[in-house]
């Protein structure tokens, strides 16, 4: 079992570092990420500028740090809202069943038939470019997934005998939901959420890349990649660094997601 | 040993029809007296489990009436159903499905007592407010070491889990426990112990049982009176002693032939 | 008539990595026998049955001992060789009748597929044999031949599975708890059917069960298995009337019997 | 056949609803469409001009009339004109759709070429090196932003080696990098889904029964295992085809590949609503067709659904 505890420590440590960067980014960033200094343009990596400077002389290291706050911070915000909206909706619809459930399923089907990227693009299209609209667009896409998951967990558990037992003991629906359903739902939702963060980060970065998310001069990783497009020749690192940061953060969450899924599967299988 | 008289459960012409028109339970009437075990035997599809779910008010019934200690269980609305309902408990076939895998054993065990504060079971009166002590005593009554209280269901065997469920069923000293195939998924040796335990508890606590199973031999071992069900109807009814008399319904004779071999 | 030994297992041990699932078991099954292997869950009886036809899952392997079928040791046969025995010399029926047939192929097509694999009969001949085999198990042959498994009842499916197993007149029919998932009535009919087919085909039946009641009526030899070891074996009449091993005695007493109504069952296991 | 009729009706209803939603969105969108139409060419415009154009285009009529007119024109394939190019939306879209479809199709081919062999091998040789390799490939694939992968390709193939063009779309070479980028990203997701559905099929009881009947492994795999896992695989394929389309938008912008995706992104930035609306309807139609095809494959593959008429699991 050492393997498991070693993995658990590694996961917790990386999460701590990430949280540290996220919260303290503006304070530990050596330079003002949006301050333009044309004379410092396209500087290579040096002691002064740990990751060099971009085409407007801004310090890349500071932009990456504060960029983390926008990209990763926004994805946590999206996740939080999607959970807040989706899970209760799924719980009630699954538990109460009947007409509500049928209507709910129609809404979900409509959302689900469309690929999430397309819906996000179209929504942010109608709402107009900008970070707030992008967050809103992705939330409208993502909440359905959590509603559906919560609903499916409730439907499977609802038929189990221990729910009938609870009903026989005269427990109210609310009590049954709270005491019996929530533990099951949190397990599954946690796994989906961790795997989803990676997807949301990629979505924010991609949409910012094509100009629908963060608007210049905001230091968002996707937008930084877009700005770096013109400088392949003389400053390839401008393009490498933001890409690598996105990849690393998403990789960490995917690893965490895989770990949680295996951990929870063990519990679910046995139960 | 059997206390005659006070009728715990009375069922009159109970019918339950499924939406496809198939009559799962058709005009069933029966009574269970105090401290008695009434056995119901029947193949799958005979309606015996549907009958059990109707008696437990888990499913609505289309016709007839259910009286528990002379108080009507069926046409009472949800609110007044509650006090009557606590007089009836259940043990189902699959022990793993009857315990929430995410809750510790003690939480599942104490659920009835936790959620029905008003109930004062006689054998727990002295420690009614000490939750762990009650749990330990209940485990003693069903022969389980109290260290299992902090375990999770997947750490116990089928037989042990069924004992936990029996302990939970008796915890609020109900008038009647409905046992729907309680030992069908257990090995023969464990089934013997569970059946013995149920008999001991009936003698100690005077709880009435409705023992439902496809296994005529197990039903015969547990019950004083036996009802035979087929396609939703009661086709035969007799006391245990004249099970082999030739007045029995042909279907009962077939069952006897199969189980006696 | 001299007894021809169909199956002889000696000193068979099956391991899952380090843990012993089955330890040095001995048994022999002759032509016309109904050999019952009785044991509770986790006793290793199903693993033994699977080992005979080489159907052990990848992580289990027969560490030592031999499984002689008509004198040939199956344990060290290569998969390609062993495959020839399955369906022709050894055939299986399982507890879960739903899993006997592929859901998206008609029953007839699967019978035909088996005949095509093991024989070179013409299409017409194969159809006749398939229909005949379904008739033998008292099923409406034309209807069942053209239906899918989800269109048949549990009892019918198990009968069709028996038809499939007996179609090539195997020497050994391995039945792993065939009636556990069926009603007691249907189960009794299926067992009676198996007994009749055994007499007609003269094959041997290797019957796995946890329920001694089935054994009393049909088996002529019985072996009791516990935690991977055979605690007692022999002719059914001897074992039933004078059980020697403690565990066997306890098993008998644990069964609630209809005749003698005792207040408690013995359960000192 | 009845269920297919019902399904078709359902999908037409869905399309109709979609048209209403996109129409409402267009109305509710911030900014004044007329103003956008006029000042695109940065010419000073007086209010009267805006007013007269508004009247002429019928923006002042009651909403339901506007929708009615819009619907009539819709059935005459007239989705109005693009604010930017003043060309009819239909023509704008029609000229770009083939490019997007070719890109989607070629990316799908790349996805299948990578995912099918890797996924199958990962399932057949479970927990051996090929399985771990596929797990790592899936993990990396799911973590690498697909557009960044595209940038790396451009950096390497066009800039460094100068082998492949990084712009435009006239010819096979323009297709290689975009479809590789998108194909690899999708393959990473598809490989694991394919592996798990194949594993699930391999574990079925009827496979064990087939083995017990002495059928050859090859026959079992083709006629039993593979056939069984085809249903879930097609479902996943239907879903991934949708997200593949989503991916094309980003890739088209990255490689300035003149498809519908690039068009809609420009339309969004320029608030060119008719184009956006046309794109929504095109997407709706495409997704509806995919769903219908997936549904039909269910009926064909799964006799239980065909005969019992139970709707999709």
PDB file of C-alpha atoms in Angstrom, chain D residues 75-191:
ATOM      1  CA  UNK D  75     -37.420  27.974 -46.083  1.00  0.00           C
ATOM      2  CA  UNK D  76     -36.356  29.794 -49.208  1.00  0.00           C
ATOM      3  CA  UNK D  77     -32.776  29.283 -48.026  1.00  0.00           C
ATOM      4  CA  UNK D  78     -32.477  32.992 -47.405  1.00  0.00           C
ATOM      5  CA  UNK D  79     -30.875  33.574 -44.043  1.00  0.00           C
ATOM      6  CA  UNK D  80     -30.373  37.238 -44.610  1.00  0.00           C
ATOM      7  CA  UNK D  81     -27.071  38.886 -45.486  1.00  0.00           C
ATOM      8  CA  UNK D  82     -23.853  38.969 -43.571  1.00  0.00           C
ATOM      9  CA  UNK D  83     -23.214  42.354 -41.961  1.00  0.00           C
ATOM     10  CA  UNK D  84     -19.573  42.169 -42.977  1.00  0.00           C
ATOM     11  CA  UNK D  85     -19.599  41.023 -46.562  1.00  0.00           C
ATOM     12  CA  UNK D  86     -23.196  41.866 -47.483  1.00  0.00           C
ATOM     13  CA  UNK D  87     -23.277  38.431 -49.193  1.00  0.00           C
ATOM     14  CA  UNK D  88     -26.186  36.086 -48.441  1.00  0.00           C
ATOM     15  CA  UNK D  89     -25.373  33.977 -45.399  1.00  0.00           C
ATOM     16  CA  UNK D  90     -26.256  30.826 -47.263  1.00  0.00           C
ATOM     17  CA  UNK D  91     -23.595  31.403 -49.860  1.00  0.00           C
ATOM     18  CA  UNK D  92     -21.017  32.356 -47.260  1.00  0.00           C
ATOM     19  CA  UNK D  93     -21.675  29.151 -45.363  1.00  0.00           C
ATOM     20  CA  UNK D  94     -22.070  26.927 -48.409  1.00  0.00           C
ATOM     21  CA  UNK D  95     -18.682  27.950 -49.743  1.00  0.00           C
ATOM     22  CA  UNK D  96     -16.962  27.153 -46.443  1.00  0.00           C
ATOM     23  CA  UNK D  97     -18.795  23.975 -45.366  1.00  0.00           C
ATOM     24  CA  UNK D  98     -16.963  21.552 -47.690  1.00  0.00           C
ATOM     25  CA  UNK D  99     -13.609  22.674 -46.275  1.00  0.00           C
ATOM     26  CA  UNK D 100     -14.754  22.070 -42.708  1.00  0.00           C
ATOM     27  CA  UNK D 101     -16.235  18.687 -43.594  1.00  0.00           C
ATOM     28  CA  UNK D 102     -13.012  17.556 -45.276  1.00  0.00           C
ATOM     29  CA  UNK D 103     -11.046  18.656 -42.236  1.00  0.00           C
ATOM     30  CA  UNK D 104     -13.441  16.881 -39.886  1.00  0.00           C
ATOM     31  CA  UNK D 105     -13.373  13.729 -41.977  1.00  0.00           C
ATOM     32  CA  UNK D 106      -9.585  13.640 -42.287  1.00  0.00           C
ATOM     33  CA  UNK D 107      -9.155  14.301 -38.557  1.00  0.00           C
ATOM     34  CA  UNK D 108     -11.569  11.476 -37.912  1.00  0.00           C
ATOM     35  CA  UNK D 109      -9.462   9.183 -40.094  1.00  0.00           C
ATOM     36  CA  UNK D 110      -6.350  10.162 -38.121  1.00  0.00           C
ATOM     37  CA  UNK D 111      -8.247   9.565 -34.878  1.00  0.00           C
ATOM     38  CA  UNK D 112      -9.363   6.103 -35.988  1.00  0.00           C
ATOM     39  CA  UNK D 113      -5.903   5.144 -37.286  1.00  0.00           C
ATOM     40  CA  UNK D 114      -4.412   5.913 -33.890  1.00  0.00           C
ATOM     41  CA  UNK D 115      -7.236   5.025 -31.481  1.00  0.00           C
ATOM     42  CA  UNK D 116      -8.584   1.755 -32.909  1.00  0.00           C
ATOM     43  CA  UNK D 117      -5.326  -0.245 -32.978  1.00  0.00           C
ATOM     44  CA  UNK D 118      -4.005   1.262 -29.745  1.00  0.00           C
ATOM     45  CA  UNK D 119      -7.326   0.833 -27.922  1.00  0.00           C
ATOM     46  CA  UNK D 120      -7.797  -2.752 -29.095  1.00  0.00           C
ATOM     47  CA  UNK D 121      -4.255  -3.775 -28.194  1.00  0.00           C
ATOM     48  CA  UNK D 122      -4.522  -2.048 -24.822  1.00  0.00           C
ATOM     49  CA  UNK D 123      -7.636  -4.123 -24.082  1.00  0.00           C
ATOM     50  CA  UNK D 124      -6.299  -7.437 -25.404  1.00  0.00           C
ATOM     51  CA  UNK D 125      -2.943  -7.085 -23.623  1.00  0.00           C
ATOM     52  CA  UNK D 126      -4.317  -5.591 -20.394  1.00  0.00           C
ATOM     53  CA  UNK D 127      -1.756  -4.288 -17.893  1.00  0.00           C
ATOM     54  CA  UNK D 128       1.129  -4.979 -20.239  1.00  0.00           C
ATOM     55  CA  UNK D 129       3.393  -2.321 -21.698  1.00  0.00           C
ATOM     56  CA  UNK D 130       1.026  -1.461 -24.578  1.00  0.00           C
ATOM     57  CA  UNK D 131      -1.756  -0.805 -22.071  1.00  0.00           C
ATOM     58  CA  UNK D 132       0.415   1.501 -19.959  1.00  0.00           C
ATOM     59  CA  UNK D 133       1.633   3.220 -23.129  1.00  0.00           C
ATOM     60  CA  UNK D 134      -1.955   3.905 -24.160  1.00  0.00           C
ATOM     61  CA  UNK D 135      -2.733   5.213 -20.686  1.00  0.00           C
ATOM     62  CA  UNK D 136       0.208   7.660 -20.849  1.00  0.00           C
ATOM     63  CA  UNK D 137      -0.700   8.683 -24.406  1.00  0.00           C
ATOM     64  CA  UNK D 138      -4.284   9.344 -23.260  1.00  0.00           C
ATOM     65  CA  UNK D 139      -3.112  11.326 -20.239  1.00  0.00           C
ATOM     66  CA  UNK D 140      -0.684  13.500 -22.232  1.00  0.00           C
ATOM     67  CA  UNK D 141      -3.172  13.857 -25.096  1.00  0.00           C
ATOM     68  CA  UNK D 142      -5.878  15.030 -22.718  1.00  0.00           C
ATOM     69  CA  UNK D 143      -3.504  17.503 -21.074  1.00  0.00           C
ATOM     70  CA  UNK D 144      -1.909  19.084 -24.154  1.00  0.00           C
ATOM     71  CA  UNK D 145      -4.005  21.966 -25.489  1.00  0.00           C
ATOM     72  CA  UNK D 146      -4.740  20.910 -29.083  1.00  0.00           C
ATOM     73  CA  UNK D 147      -4.124  24.376 -30.507  1.00  0.00           C
ATOM     74  CA  UNK D 148      -0.731  24.474 -28.759  1.00  0.00           C
ATOM     75  CA  UNK D 149       0.089  21.159 -30.419  1.00  0.00           C
ATOM     76  CA  UNK D 150      -0.789  22.880 -33.693  1.00  0.00           C
ATOM     77  CA  UNK D 151       1.548  25.743 -32.869  1.00  0.00           C
ATOM     78  CA  UNK D 152       4.336  23.252 -32.169  1.00  0.00           C
ATOM     79  CA  UNK D 153       3.651  21.552 -35.510  1.00  0.00           C
ATOM     80  CA  UNK D 154       3.823  24.900 -37.306  1.00  0.00           C
ATOM     81  CA  UNK D 155       7.010  25.763 -35.444  1.00  0.00           C
ATOM     82  CA  UNK D 156       8.584  22.475 -36.365  1.00  0.00           C
ATOM     83  CA  UNK D 157       7.235  21.649 -39.837  1.00  0.00           C
ATOM     84  CA  UNK D 158       6.717  25.069 -41.407  1.00  0.00           C
ATOM     85  CA  UNK D 159       9.158  27.336 -39.641  1.00  0.00           C
ATOM     86  CA  UNK D 160      12.101  25.004 -39.000  1.00  0.00           C
ATOM     87  CA  UNK D 161      11.785  22.522 -41.885  1.00  0.00           C
ATOM     88  CA  UNK D 162       9.626  24.609 -44.172  1.00  0.00           C
ATOM     89  CA  UNK D 163       8.032  21.382 -45.370  1.00  0.00           C
ATOM     90  CA  UNK D 164       4.359  22.088 -44.837  1.00  0.00           C
ATOM     91  CA  UNK D 165       2.283  25.191 -45.440  1.00  0.00           C
ATOM     92  CA  UNK D 166       0.796  26.656 -42.315  1.00  0.00           C
ATOM     93  CA  UNK D 167      -1.952  28.685 -44.015  1.00  0.00           C
ATOM     94  CA  UNK D 168      -4.869  28.274 -46.425  1.00  0.00           C
ATOM     95  CA  UNK D 169      -6.467  25.112 -47.738  1.00  0.00           C
ATOM     96  CA  UNK D 170      -5.922  24.397 -51.419  1.00  0.00           C
ATOM     97  CA  UNK D 171      -4.656  20.872 -51.519  1.00  0.00           C
ATOM     98  CA  UNK D 172      -3.737  17.862 -49.541  1.00  0.00           C
ATOM     99  CA  UNK D 173      -0.672  19.354 -47.859  1.00  0.00           C
ATOM    100  CA  UNK D 174      -2.708  22.041 -46.175  1.00  0.00           C
ATOM    101  CA  UNK D 175      -4.753  19.334 -44.593  1.00  0.00           C
ATOM    102  CA  UNK D 176      -1.988  17.317 -42.991  1.00  0.00           C
ATOM    103  CA  UNK D 177      -1.111  19.420 -39.998  1.00  0.00           C
ATOM    104  CA  UNK D 178      -4.633  20.517 -39.011  1.00  0.00           C
ATOM    105  CA  UNK D 179      -6.040  16.994 -39.182  1.00  0.00           C
ATOM    106  CA  UNK D 180      -3.007  15.579 -37.391  1.00  0.00           C
ATOM    107  CA  UNK D 181      -3.425  18.106 -34.582  1.00  0.00           C
ATOM    108  CA  UNK D 182      -7.124  17.494 -34.158  1.00  0.00           C
ATOM    109  CA  UNK D 183      -6.883  13.749 -34.820  1.00  0.00           C
ATOM    110  CA  UNK D 184      -4.263  13.194 -32.129  1.00  0.00           C
ATOM    111  CA  UNK D 185      -6.166  15.220 -29.536  1.00  0.00           C
ATOM    112  CA  UNK D 186      -9.371  13.242 -30.209  1.00  0.00           C
ATOM    113  CA  UNK D 187      -7.528   9.917 -30.362  1.00  0.00           C
ATOM    114  CA  UNK D 188      -6.296  10.489 -26.811  1.00  0.00           C
ATOM    115  CA  UNK D 189      -9.889  10.581 -25.540  1.00  0.00           C
ATOM    116  CA  UNK D 190     -11.191   7.838 -27.827  1.00  0.00           C
ATOM    117  CA  UNK D 191      -8.457   5.294 -27.041  1.00  0.00           C
TER     118      UNK D 191
END
